[in-house]
Short mmCIF file of C-alpha atoms in Angstrom, two decimals:
data_model
loop_
_atom_site.label_atom_id
_atom_site.label_comp_id
_atom_site.label_asym_id
_atom_site.label_seq_id
_atom_site.Cartn_x
_atom_site.Cartn_y
_atom_site.Cartn_z
CA UNK S 1021 0.00 0.00 0.00
CA UNK S 1022 1.29 3.45 -0.83
CA UNK S 1023 1.90 5.72 2.12
CA UNK S 1024 -0.57 8.49 2.78
CA UNK S 1025 -1.11 11.45 5.04
CA UNK S 1026 -3.96 11.48 7.53
CA UNK S 1027 -5.22 14.23 9.72
CA UNK S 1028 -8.16 14.93 11.98
CA UNK S 1029 -6.94 18.03 13.79
CA UNK S 1030 -9.49 20.48 15.12
CA UNK S 1031 -9.50 24.26 15.06
CA UNK S 1032 -8.39 26.59 17.81
CA UNK S 1033 -10.17 29.65 19.18
CA UNK S 1034 -8.18 32.72 20.15
CA UNK S 1035 -10.67 35.40 21.12
CA UNK S 1036 -14.33 35.85 21.94
CA UNK S 1037 -15.47 37.84 18.92
CA UNK S 1038 -18.58 37.69 16.78
CA UNK S 1039 -16.66 38.30 13.55
CA UNK S 1040 -14.88 35.57 11.58
CA UNK S 1041 -11.77 34.54 13.51
CA UNK S 1042 -8.44 33.11 12.46
CA UNK S 1043 -8.07 29.41 12.97
CA UNK S 1044 -5.38 26.78 13.27
CA UNK S 1045 -3.25 25.80 10.34
CA UNK S 1046 -5.01 22.55 9.53
CA UNK S 1047 -1.65 21.53 8.07
CA UNK S 1048 -1.25 18.12 6.51
CA UNK S 1049 0.14 16.34 9.58
CA UNK S 1050 1.62 12.90 9.01
CA UNK S 1051 0.10 10.13 11.11
CA UNK S 1052 -0.28 6.40 10.87
CA UNK S 1053 -2.72 6.06 13.75
CA UNK S 1054 -6.48 5.98 13.57
CA UNK S 1055 -7.73 9.36 14.86
CA UNK S 1056 -9.49 9.51 18.20
CA UNK S 1057 -12.38 11.61 16.90
CA UNK S 1058 -15.03 10.17 14.56
CA UNK S 1059 -14.06 10.30 10.92
CA UNK S 1060 -10.73 10.98 9.25
CA UNK S 1061 -9.14 12.48 6.15
CA UNK S 1062 -6.41 10.96 4.00
CA UNK S 1063 -4.47 13.52 1.98
CA UNK S 1064 -2.39 12.18 -0.92
CA UNK S 1065 -0.12 14.44 -3.02
CA UNK S 1066 -0.68 13.98 -6.75
CA UNK S 1067 2.10 12.91 -9.10
CA UNK S 1068 2.88 13.75 -12.72
CA UNK S 1069 1.43 11.09 -14.99
CA UNK S 1070 0.91 10.60 -18.71
CA UNK S 1071 3.36 10.83 -21.63
CA UNK S 1072 4.80 14.20 -20.50
CA UNK S 1073 5.22 13.24 -16.84
CA UNK S 1074 8.92 14.11 -16.85
CA UNK S 1075 8.65 17.38 -18.75
CA UNK S 1076 9.19 20.44 -16.58
CA UNK S 1077 8.28 21.04 -12.95
CA UNK S 1078 5.36 19.20 -11.38
CA UNK S 1079 3.31 22.37 -11.01
CA UNK S 1080 3.23 22.80 -14.82
CA UNK S 1081 2.51 19.18 -15.75
CA UNK S 1082 -0.36 18.80 -18.17
CA UNK S 1083 -1.65 15.80 -16.23
CA UNK S 1084 -1.35 14.73 -12.61
CA UNK S 1085 -2.96 11.94 -10.67
CA UNK S 1086 -2.51 8.72 -8.78
CA UNK S 1087 -2.55 5.22 -10.16
CA UNK S 1088 -4.90 2.57 -8.83
CA UNK S 1089 -4.12 1.84 -5.17
CA UNK S 1090 -5.39 0.56 -1.82
CA UNK S 1091 -6.28 3.13 0.84
CA UNK S 1092 -8.10 3.25 4.15
CA UNK S 1093 -11.90 3.30 3.92
CA UNK S 1094 -13.47 6.58 2.73
CA UNK S 1095 -16.78 7.75 1.26
CA UNK S 1096 -16.17 11.21 -0.25
CA UNK S 1097 -13.41 12.57 -2.48
CA UNK S 1098 -12.16 15.96 -3.58
CA UNK S 1099 -9.01 17.68 -4.79
CA UNK S 1100 -7.40 20.69 -3.09
CA UNK S 1101 -4.42 22.92 -3.89
CA UNK S 1102 -2.31 25.57 -2.20
CA UNK S 1103 -3.54 28.89 -3.62
CA UNK S 1104 -7.22 29.60 -3.01
CA UNK S 1105 -7.19 32.23 -5.79
CA UNK S 1106 -5.72 29.85 -8.39
CA UNK S 1107 -8.25 28.21 -10.70
CA UNK S 1108 -8.10 24.64 -11.92
CA UNK S 1109 -8.64 24.88 -15.69
CA UNK S 1110 -9.26 21.33 -16.79
CA UNK S 1111 -10.93 18.15 -15.61
CA UNK S 1112 -10.78 15.96 -12.52
CA UNK S 1113 -11.92 12.34 -12.69
CA UNK S 1114 -11.86 9.55 -10.11
CA UNK S 1115 -12.70 5.88 -10.01
CA UNK S 1116 -13.15 3.99 -6.77
CA UNK S 1117 -13.39 0.44 -5.51
CA UNK S 1118 -16.33 -0.53 -3.31
CA UNK S 1119 -15.32 -1.44 0.23
CA UNK S 1120 -14.25 -5.06 0.66
CA UNK S 1121 -14.78 -5.97 -2.99
CA UNK S 1122 -12.95 -6.16 -6.31
CA UNK S 1123 -15.62 -3.99 -8.00
CA UNK S 1124 -14.32 -0.72 -9.46
CA UNK S 1125 -16.56 2.12 -10.62
CA UNK S 1126 -16.21 3.82 -13.96
CA UNK S 1127 -14.56 7.21 -14.21
CA UNK S 1128 -16.63 9.92 -12.48
CA UNK S 1129 -16.28 13.66 -13.06
CA UNK S 1130 -15.57 15.94 -10.10
CA UNK S 1131 -16.89 19.51 -10.37
CA UNK S 1132 -13.83 21.77 -10.62
CA UNK S 1133 -15.53 25.17 -10.43
CA UNK S 1134 -15.96 25.63 -6.68
CA UNK S 1135 -14.31 29.00 -5.99
CA UNK S 1136 -17.66 30.73 -5.69
CA UNK S 1137 -18.55 28.68 -2.60
CA UNK S 1138 -16.50 30.36 0.12
CA UNK S 1139 -16.15 33.28 2.49
CA UNK S 1140 -16.15 36.80 1.06
CA UNK S 1141 -12.77 38.26 0.16
CA UNK S 1142 -11.38 40.61 2.78
CA UNK S 1143 -12.98 38.80 5.71
CA UNK S 1144 -10.85 37.27 8.42
CA UNK S 1145 -11.98 33.78 7.44
CA UNK S 1146 -10.96 34.29 3.83
CA UNK S 1147 -7.68 36.02 4.67
CA UNK S 1148 -6.58 33.60 7.38
CA UNK S 1149 -3.90 32.10 5.16
CA UNK S 1150 -5.33 28.64 5.81
CA UNK S 1151 -7.96 28.49 3.06
CA UNK S 1152 -7.09 26.33 0.05
CA UNK S 1153 -8.42 26.05 -3.45
CA UNK S 1154 -10.71 23.06 -3.91
CA UNK S 1155 -13.02 21.19 -6.20
CA UNK S 1156 -16.53 20.35 -5.12
CA UNK S 1157 -16.59 17.14 -3.08
CA UNK S 1158 -18.03 13.96 -4.61
CA UNK S 1159 -19.86 11.30 -2.61
CA UNK S 1160 -18.81 7.82 -3.79
CA UNK S 1161 -20.00 5.61 -0.93
CA UNK S 1162 -17.86 3.29 1.18
CA UNK S 1163 -14.65 2.55 -0.73
CA UNK S 1164 -11.11 1.33 -0.09
CA UNK S 1165 -9.43 1.81 -3.47
CA UNK S 1166 -8.95 4.89 -5.64
CA UNK S 1167 -7.46 6.19 -8.88
CA UNK S 1168 -7.48 9.86 -9.95
CA UNK S 1169 -6.45 11.88 -12.98
CA UNK S 1170 -6.34 15.67 -13.34
CA UNK S 1171 -5.87 17.07 -16.84
CA UNK S 1172 -5.16 20.69 -17.68
CA UNK S 1173 -7.43 22.37 -20.21
CA UNK S 1174 -5.91 22.91 -23.65
CA UNK S 1175 -7.88 26.05 -24.46
CA UNK S 1176 -6.62 28.01 -21.48
CA UNK S 1177 -3.06 26.66 -21.72
CA UNK S 1178 -2.78 27.41 -18.01
CA UNK S 1179 -0.66 25.25 -15.71
CA UNK S 1180 -2.39 23.16 -13.09
CA UNK S 1181 -2.40 24.76 -9.62
CA UNK S 1182 0.53 23.92 -7.37
CA UNK S 1183 0.20 21.54 -4.45
CA UNK S 1184 -2.59 19.33 -5.83
CA UNK S 1185 -3.72 16.73 -3.30
CA UNK S 1186 -6.44 14.10 -3.30
CA UNK S 1187 -8.63 14.25 -0.17
CA UNK S 1188 -10.36 11.04 0.91
CA UNK S 1189 -12.92 11.64 3.64
CA UNK S 1190 -14.32 9.03 6.01
CA UNK S 1191 -17.40 10.52 7.72
CA UNK S 1192 -17.08 8.19 10.70
CA UNK S 1193 -19.82 6.11 12.23
CA UNK S 1194 -23.26 7.65 12.54
CA UNK S 1195 -24.24 8.77 16.05
CA UNK S 1196 -26.20 6.21 18.01
CA UNK S 1197 -29.88 7.13 17.52
CA UNK S 1198 -31.77 7.58 20.74
CA UNK S 1199 -34.95 5.60 21.14
CA UNK S 1200 -37.47 6.38 18.43
CA UNK S 1201 -35.20 8.60 16.35
CA UNK S 1202 -33.46 7.59 13.15
CA UNK S 1203 -31.35 10.43 11.76
CA UNK S 1204 -32.29 11.52 8.27
CA UNK S 1205 -36.00 10.73 8.22
CA UNK S 1206 -37.53 13.44 10.41
CA UNK S 1207 -39.60 15.04 7.64
CA UNK S 1208 -40.30 12.07 5.41
CA UNK S 1209 -43.85 11.12 4.52
CA UNK S 1210 -45.18 8.25 2.45
CA UNK S 1211 -45.77 10.64 -0.46
CA UNK S 1212 -42.16 11.86 -0.31
CA UNK S 1213 -40.56 8.41 -0.18
CA UNK S 1214 -38.49 7.82 -3.33
CA UNK S 1215 -39.36 4.77 -5.37
CA UNK S 1216 -37.55 1.72 -4.07
CA UNK S 1217 -37.06 3.05 -0.54
CA UNK S 1218 -39.12 1.92 2.46
CA UNK S 1219 -41.67 4.26 3.94
CA UNK S 1220 -40.72 6.03 7.16
CA UNK S 1221 -42.64 7.97 9.78
CA UNK S 1222 -43.22 11.69 9.33
CA UNK S 1223 -42.18 13.03 12.75
CA UNK S 1224 -40.21 11.09 15.37
CA UNK S 1225 -42.35 9.88 18.28
CA UNK S 1226 -41.75 10.90 21.88
CA UNK S 1227 -38.32 9.84 23.08
CA UNK S 1228 -36.54 8.97 26.31
CA UNK S 1229 -37.00 11.14 29.37
CA UNK S 1230 -33.27 11.61 29.88
CA UNK S 1231 -32.61 13.51 26.65
CA UNK S 1232 -35.41 14.20 24.18
CA UNK S 1233 -34.56 14.15 20.51
CA UNK S 1234 -37.71 16.15 19.77
CA UNK S 1235 -38.83 18.94 22.06
CA UNK S 1236 -42.60 18.62 22.75
CA UNK S 1237 -45.05 21.41 22.08
CA UNK S 1238 -45.22 23.92 24.93
CA UNK S 1239 -48.09 23.70 27.39
CA UNK S 1240 -49.62 26.71 29.14
CA UNK S 1241 -47.57 25.94 32.26
CA UNK S 1242 -44.28 25.78 30.39
CA UNK S 1243 -42.18 28.87 29.63
CA UNK S 1244 -42.80 30.70 26.38
CA UNK S 1245 -39.12 31.18 25.70
CA UNK S 1246 -37.06 28.51 23.98
CA UNK S 1247 -34.37 27.45 26.49
CA UNK S 1248 -30.85 28.36 25.47
CA UNK S 1249 -31.89 31.37 23.37
CA UNK S 1250 -32.92 33.91 26.00
CA UNK S 1251 -32.25 37.64 25.81
CA UNK S 1252 -29.64 37.31 28.54
CA UNK S 1253 -27.44 35.09 26.38
CA UNK S 1254 -24.15 36.65 25.22
CA UNK S 1255 -23.58 37.43 21.54
CA UNK S 1256 -21.00 34.67 21.43
CA UNK S 1257 -22.64 31.45 22.49
CA UNK S 1258 -20.74 28.67 24.26
CA UNK S 1259 -20.16 25.33 22.57
CA UNK S 1260 -23.19 23.15 22.04
CA UNK S 1261 -24.12 21.27 25.18
CA UNK S 1262 -24.75 17.56 25.47
CA UNK S 1263 -28.41 18.35 26.07
CA UNK S 1264 -28.82 19.66 22.52
CA UNK S 1265 -31.74 17.76 20.97
CA UNK S 1266 -31.22 15.71 17.82
CA UNK S 1267 -34.26 17.26 16.14
CA UNK S 1268 -36.10 20.53 16.65
CA UNK S 1269 -39.77 19.69 16.06
CA UNK S 1270 -42.07 21.41 13.62
CA UNK S 1271 -44.11 24.14 15.31
CA UNK S 1272 -47.38 25.87 14.60
CA UNK S 1273 -47.36 29.59 13.78
CA UNK S 1274 -48.34 30.42 17.36
CA UNK S 1275 -45.66 28.16 18.83
CA UNK S 1276 -43.08 29.60 16.44
CA UNK S 1277 -43.75 33.13 17.64
CA UNK S 1278 -43.83 32.02 21.29
CA UNK S 1279 -40.38 30.48 20.98
CA UNK S 1280 -38.76 33.33 19.02
CA UNK S 1281 -35.41 34.27 20.55
CA UNK S 1282 -36.02 37.99 19.99
CA UNK S 1283 -39.37 39.47 21.11
CA UNK S 1284 -39.25 41.79 18.09
CA UNK S 1285 -39.17 38.73 15.82
CA UNK S 1286 -42.40 37.44 17.36
CA UNK S 1287 -44.11 40.70 16.38
CA UNK S 1288 -43.37 40.26 12.68
CA UNK S 1289 -46.70 39.92 10.84
CA UNK S 1290 -45.60 37.16 8.46
CA UNK S 1291 -43.62 34.27 9.93
CA UNK S 1292 -44.03 30.78 8.55
CA UNK S 1293 -44.26 27.92 11.05
CA UNK S 1294 -40.86 26.48 11.93
CA UNK S 1295 -40.30 23.18 10.12
CA UNK S 1296 -38.62 20.21 11.77
CA UNK S 1297 -34.83 20.68 11.75
CA UNK S 1298 -32.21 18.02 12.44
CA UNK S 1299 -29.55 19.67 14.59
CA UNK S 1300 -25.80 19.34 14.27
CA UNK S 1301 -25.94 16.85 17.14
CA UNK S 1302 -28.58 14.91 15.22
CA UNK S 1303 -26.39 14.48 12.12
CA UNK S 1304 -23.29 13.81 14.18
CA UNK S 1305 -21.15 16.94 13.68
CA UNK S 1306 -17.76 16.66 15.40
CA UNK S 1307 -17.71 20.02 17.18
CA UNK S 1308 -13.96 19.75 17.85
CA UNK S 1309 -13.28 20.45 14.15
CA UNK S 1310 -14.90 23.85 13.78
CA UNK S 1311 -13.97 27.29 15.08
CA UNK S 1312 -15.18 27.49 18.65
CA UNK S 1313 -16.71 30.96 18.40
CA UNK S 1314 -19.58 31.94 16.14
CA UNK S 1315 -19.77 34.64 13.48
CA UNK S 1316 -22.91 36.66 12.77
CA UNK S 1317 -24.14 39.11 10.18
CA UNK S 1318 -26.67 41.86 10.92
CA UNK S 1319 -29.84 40.35 9.46
CA UNK S 1320 -31.15 37.87 6.89
CA UNK S 1321 -32.50 39.69 3.85
CA UNK S 1322 -32.09 36.93 1.27
CA UNK S 1323 -31.70 33.19 0.82
CA UNK S 1324 -29.35 31.72 -1.82
CA UNK S 1325 -30.19 28.18 -2.93
CA UNK S 1326 -27.37 25.79 -3.88
CA UNK S 1327 -26.79 22.19 -4.81
CA UNK S 1328 -23.75 20.47 -3.32
CA UNK S 1329 -22.74 18.85 -6.65
CA UNK S 1330 -21.85 15.71 -4.67
CA UNK S 1331 -23.96 13.39 -6.84
CA UNK S 1332 -27.32 11.76 -6.24
CA UNK S 1333 -26.26 8.22 -5.38
CA UNK S 1334 -26.80 8.63 -1.63
CA UNK S 1335 -29.84 7.27 0.22
CA UNK S 1336 -31.73 9.39 2.72
CA UNK S 1337 -30.37 7.20 5.52
CA UNK S 1338 -26.87 8.14 4.31
CA UNK S 1339 -27.59 11.89 4.23
CA UNK S 1340 -26.11 12.57 7.71
CA UNK S 1341 -22.92 10.80 6.59
CA UNK S 1342 -22.81 12.93 3.42
CA UNK S 1343 -23.20 16.03 5.57
CA UNK S 1344 -20.46 14.96 8.00
CA UNK S 1345 -18.19 14.37 5.01
CA UNK S 1346 -18.88 17.80 3.48
CA UNK S 1347 -18.32 19.41 6.89
CA UNK S 1348 -14.95 17.69 7.28
CA UNK S 1349 -13.99 18.56 3.68
CA UNK S 1350 -14.85 22.23 4.21
CA UNK S 1351 -12.97 22.53 7.51
CA UNK S 1352 -10.05 20.07 7.40
CA UNK S 1353 -9.35 19.92 3.67
CA UNK S 1354 -10.37 23.42 2.52
CA UNK S 1355 -9.41 25.35 5.67
CA UNK S 1356 -12.78 26.94 6.45
CA UNK S 1357 -13.96 27.78 9.96
CA UNK S 1358 -17.05 25.55 9.70
CA UNK S 1359 -19.30 24.04 7.06
CA UNK S 1360 -20.15 26.79 4.59
CA UNK S 1361 -23.92 26.41 4.29
CA UNK S 1362 -26.41 27.62 6.89
CA UNK S 1363 -28.78 24.75 6.15
CA UNK S 1364 -28.84 21.58 4.10
CA UNK S 1365 -31.77 19.59 2.70
CA UNK S 1366 -31.70 15.98 1.50
CA UNK S 1367 -33.71 14.37 -1.29
CA UNK S 1368 -36.42 13.27 1.18
CA UNK S 1369 -36.99 16.83 2.36
CA UNK S 1370 -35.22 16.56 5.72
CA UNK S 1371 -33.77 19.88 6.85
CA UNK S 1372 -30.39 20.00 8.64
CA UNK S 1373 -28.73 22.73 10.66
CA UNK S 1374 -25.53 23.82 8.92
CA UNK S 1375 -23.01 26.36 10.20
CA UNK S 1376 -23.15 26.60 13.99
CA UNK S 1377 -24.47 29.60 15.89
CA UNK S 1378 -28.24 29.10 16.23
CA UNK S 1379 -30.82 28.12 13.64
CA UNK S 1380 -32.88 31.27 14.24
CA UNK S 1381 -29.93 33.66 14.27
CA UNK S 1382 -28.22 35.58 11.43
CA UNK S 1383 -25.19 33.29 11.21
CA UNK S 1384 -22.55 34.43 8.71
CA UNK S 1385 -21.96 31.64 6.21
CA UNK S 1386 -19.49 30.92 3.41
CA UNK S 1387 -21.69 29.90 0.49
CA UNK S 1388 -22.13 32.72 -2.03
CA UNK S 1389 -18.89 34.59 -2.70
CA UNK S 1390 -19.57 38.33 -2.54
CA UNK S 1391 -23.01 38.05 -0.94
CA UNK S 1392 -22.62 36.18 2.35
CA UNK S 1393 -23.44 39.31 4.36
CA UNK S 1394 -27.11 39.59 5.36
CA UNK S 1395 -28.03 36.33 3.62
CA UNK S 1396 -28.29 32.63 4.29
CA UNK S 1397 -27.23 29.67 2.16
CA UNK S 1398 -29.37 26.57 1.69
CA UNK S 1399 -27.79 23.56 -0.01
CA UNK S 1400 -29.76 20.65 -1.40
CA UNK S 1401 -27.62 17.51 -1.20
CA UNK S 1402 -27.05 16.25 -4.72
CA UNK S 1403 -26.50 17.43 -8.29
CA UNK S 1404 -29.45 18.99 -10.11
CA UNK S 1405 -28.06 20.19 -13.42
CA UNK S 1406 -29.78 17.37 -15.35
CA UNK S 1407 -31.74 15.64 -12.56
CA UNK S 1408 -35.07 17.00 -11.34
CA UNK S 1409 -35.06 17.72 -7.59
CA UNK S 1410 -37.63 15.69 -5.61
CA UNK S 1411 -40.83 17.54 -4.67
CA UNK S 1412 -40.06 16.89 -1.00
CA UNK S 1413 -36.82 18.86 -1.25
CA UNK S 1414 -38.49 21.77 -3.06
CA UNK S 1415 -41.24 21.89 -0.42
CA UNK S 1416 -38.63 21.86 2.35
CA UNK S 1417 -36.88 24.90 0.83
CA UNK S 1418 -40.21 26.76 0.83
CA UNK S 1419 -41.01 25.85 4.44
CA UNK S 1420 -37.52 26.72 5.67
CA UNK S 1421 -37.39 30.09 3.92
CA UNK S 1422 -40.94 30.99 5.00
CA UNK S 1423 -39.86 30.56 8.61
CA UNK S 1424 -36.29 31.93 8.62
CA UNK S 1425 -36.91 34.90 6.31
CA UNK S 1426 -40.10 35.64 8.22
CA UNK S 1427 -38.16 36.00 11.46
CA UNK S 1428 -36.33 38.92 9.86
CA UNK S 1429 -39.34 40.45 8.10
CA UNK S 1430 -38.41 39.39 4.56
CA UNK S 1431 -41.03 38.62 1.89
CA UNK S 1432 -40.07 35.42 -0.02
CA UNK S 1433 -41.80 36.73 -3.14
CA UNK S 1434 -40.15 40.14 -2.98
CA UNK S 1435 -36.94 41.83 -4.10
CA UNK S 1436 -33.92 42.97 -2.11
CA UNK S 1437 -30.79 45.03 -2.83
CA UNK S 1438 -27.46 43.64 -1.61
CA UNK S 1439 -24.00 45.19 -1.90
CA UNK S 1440 -21.40 42.97 -3.53
CA UNK S 1441 -18.31 42.10 -1.53
CA UNK S 1442 -16.64 41.21 -4.83
CA UNK S 1443 -17.47 38.20 -6.98
CA UNK S 1444 -16.79 36.98 -10.47
CA UNK S 1445 -20.06 38.53 -11.62
CA UNK S 1446 -20.26 41.82 -9.68
CA UNK S 1447 -17.41 44.08 -8.58
CA UNK S 1448 -17.01 45.00 -4.94
CA UNK S 1449 -19.35 47.80 -3.89
CA UNK S 1450 -21.88 47.28 -6.67
CA UNK S 1451 -25.49 47.28 -5.45
CA UNK S 1452 -27.44 44.39 -6.94
CA UNK S 1453 -31.17 43.70 -6.96
CA UNK S 1454 -32.06 40.06 -6.23
CA UNK S 1455 -35.15 38.03 -5.65
CA UNK S 1456 -35.32 37.45 -1.89
CA UNK S 1457 -35.04 33.75 -2.73
CA UNK S 1458 -32.35 33.46 -5.40
CA UNK S 1459 -30.13 30.83 -6.89
CA UNK S 1460 -26.38 30.92 -6.47
CA UNK S 1461 -26.00 31.67 -10.19
CA UNK S 1462 -27.78 34.99 -9.65
CA UNK S 1463 -24.77 36.26 -7.71
CA UNK S 1464 -21.94 34.47 -9.50
CA UNK S 1465 -21.16 32.98 -12.91
CA UNK S 1466 -21.89 29.35 -12.07
CA UNK S 1467 -24.28 26.53 -12.89
CA UNK S 1468 -25.22 26.21 -9.21
CA UNK S 1469 -27.86 25.22 -8.07
CA UNK S 1470 -28.21 23.35 -11.36
CA UNK S 1471 -30.71 24.24 -14.06
CA UNK S 1472 -33.40 21.80 -12.88
CA UNK S 1473 -33.39 23.11 -9.29
CA UNK S 1474 -33.11 26.73 -10.39
CA UNK S 1475 -36.26 26.32 -12.48
CA UNK S 1476 -38.18 25.41 -9.30
CA UNK S 1477 -37.37 28.62 -7.43
CA UNK S 1478 -40.47 30.43 -8.73
CA UNK S 1479 -42.58 27.69 -7.15
CA UNK S 1480 -40.54 27.99 -3.95
CA UNK S 1481 -41.15 31.75 -3.71
CA UNK S 1482 -44.91 31.40 -4.14
CA UNK S 1483 -45.18 28.53 -1.68
CA UNK S 1484 -43.01 30.27 0.93
CA UNK S 1485 -45.15 33.42 0.71
CA UNK S 1486 -48.25 31.29 1.21
CA UNK S 1487 -46.71 29.58 4.25
CA UNK S 1488 -46.13 33.08 5.67
CA UNK S 1489 -49.80 33.87 5.17
CA UNK S 1490 -49.24 36.43 2.44
CA UNK S 1491 -51.32 34.66 -0.18
#
């Protein structure tokens, strides 16, 4: 077996600020031991391959890769490089071997245009010196063999970026579900169940008394305020406690307003009912990886919809593993402070908490380069350029935006003006008019969220406005 680098180092906190903070190097530390925390990342430097492998320095080779080899188990792949501002002009393809078998996949394309998914330029997160260039990650399922090839594009005649490495991510074992709760099926109904998958229950039943996975509806004798989000809480919240529920239950409109963290939010005239949300604890986030402090923006004026471009081969039961893999890829491989998206949605319509800091707060994400301020990013797990997104996922976007945008007084069917922080489409300082619910491509030259999902956003806007009671 070829040697490889493995790391599972966390991030360090240096000050209690509510702005993006610098974080630890995340350097590629050599180790031959299995990490103590769930999940791991193998980082393998690419080599010059092909007929011109010996021509010139490695950084200018027309083709780099790794030949077929055995590796430790992994489920998600991606390629990273040293300079975050360098673009990979060309193609990246991988083939993998299913775990414990001799069965190899065919060559699969990895999305190379991923620069637009990151923190805004000029922010402390972006300028930390730790952020690396990266492809989109690709979910391949449990595997223990890999081959990769990266070819430079002929038209651009640009050299491949320096420091190319193949990242192989093992999401680790799923968290043990508490009684009555199976991660990844909180919102599923019989109508939303994809063909060929078993039906699941819609909302998890009542759970153990020691630690509920779903908080029950409030009675008249119970406090109106949602514990842990009181007015007395500091702007920088402590790390998530062990008592964090796995799932925040769906609430009625009245319950939603009663549990609003800010009394002014509860007075907003149009707030959609809060949908069920699987928390970071519920999908098994390793909180030792991320930056310990949280970063906030002023408000939430807009929602940008994305697809993760990780492929559609996952099952809904695997969605938490996909999310743990993306989280680890964003933080450990790409050098971000946390997962970039504020929320994620799987093909069955389950909604997941993304970047830490509070689901009802204006958490600053890293999802739409140039427009992360005063917005939130919602990523649907999968690739929807040629595949039609399931109705359950589209409905979940509408329910989530009706609630979260409503908390900040935004009309899902309206327009909003945002100031560009600098993107490939709009120069820094340019004021841009967006739909309140927009696709990533509206703010950057990209295919994201894929043509098929983008075409559903009109339906999302109308449905979200109706959920807010505007229709």
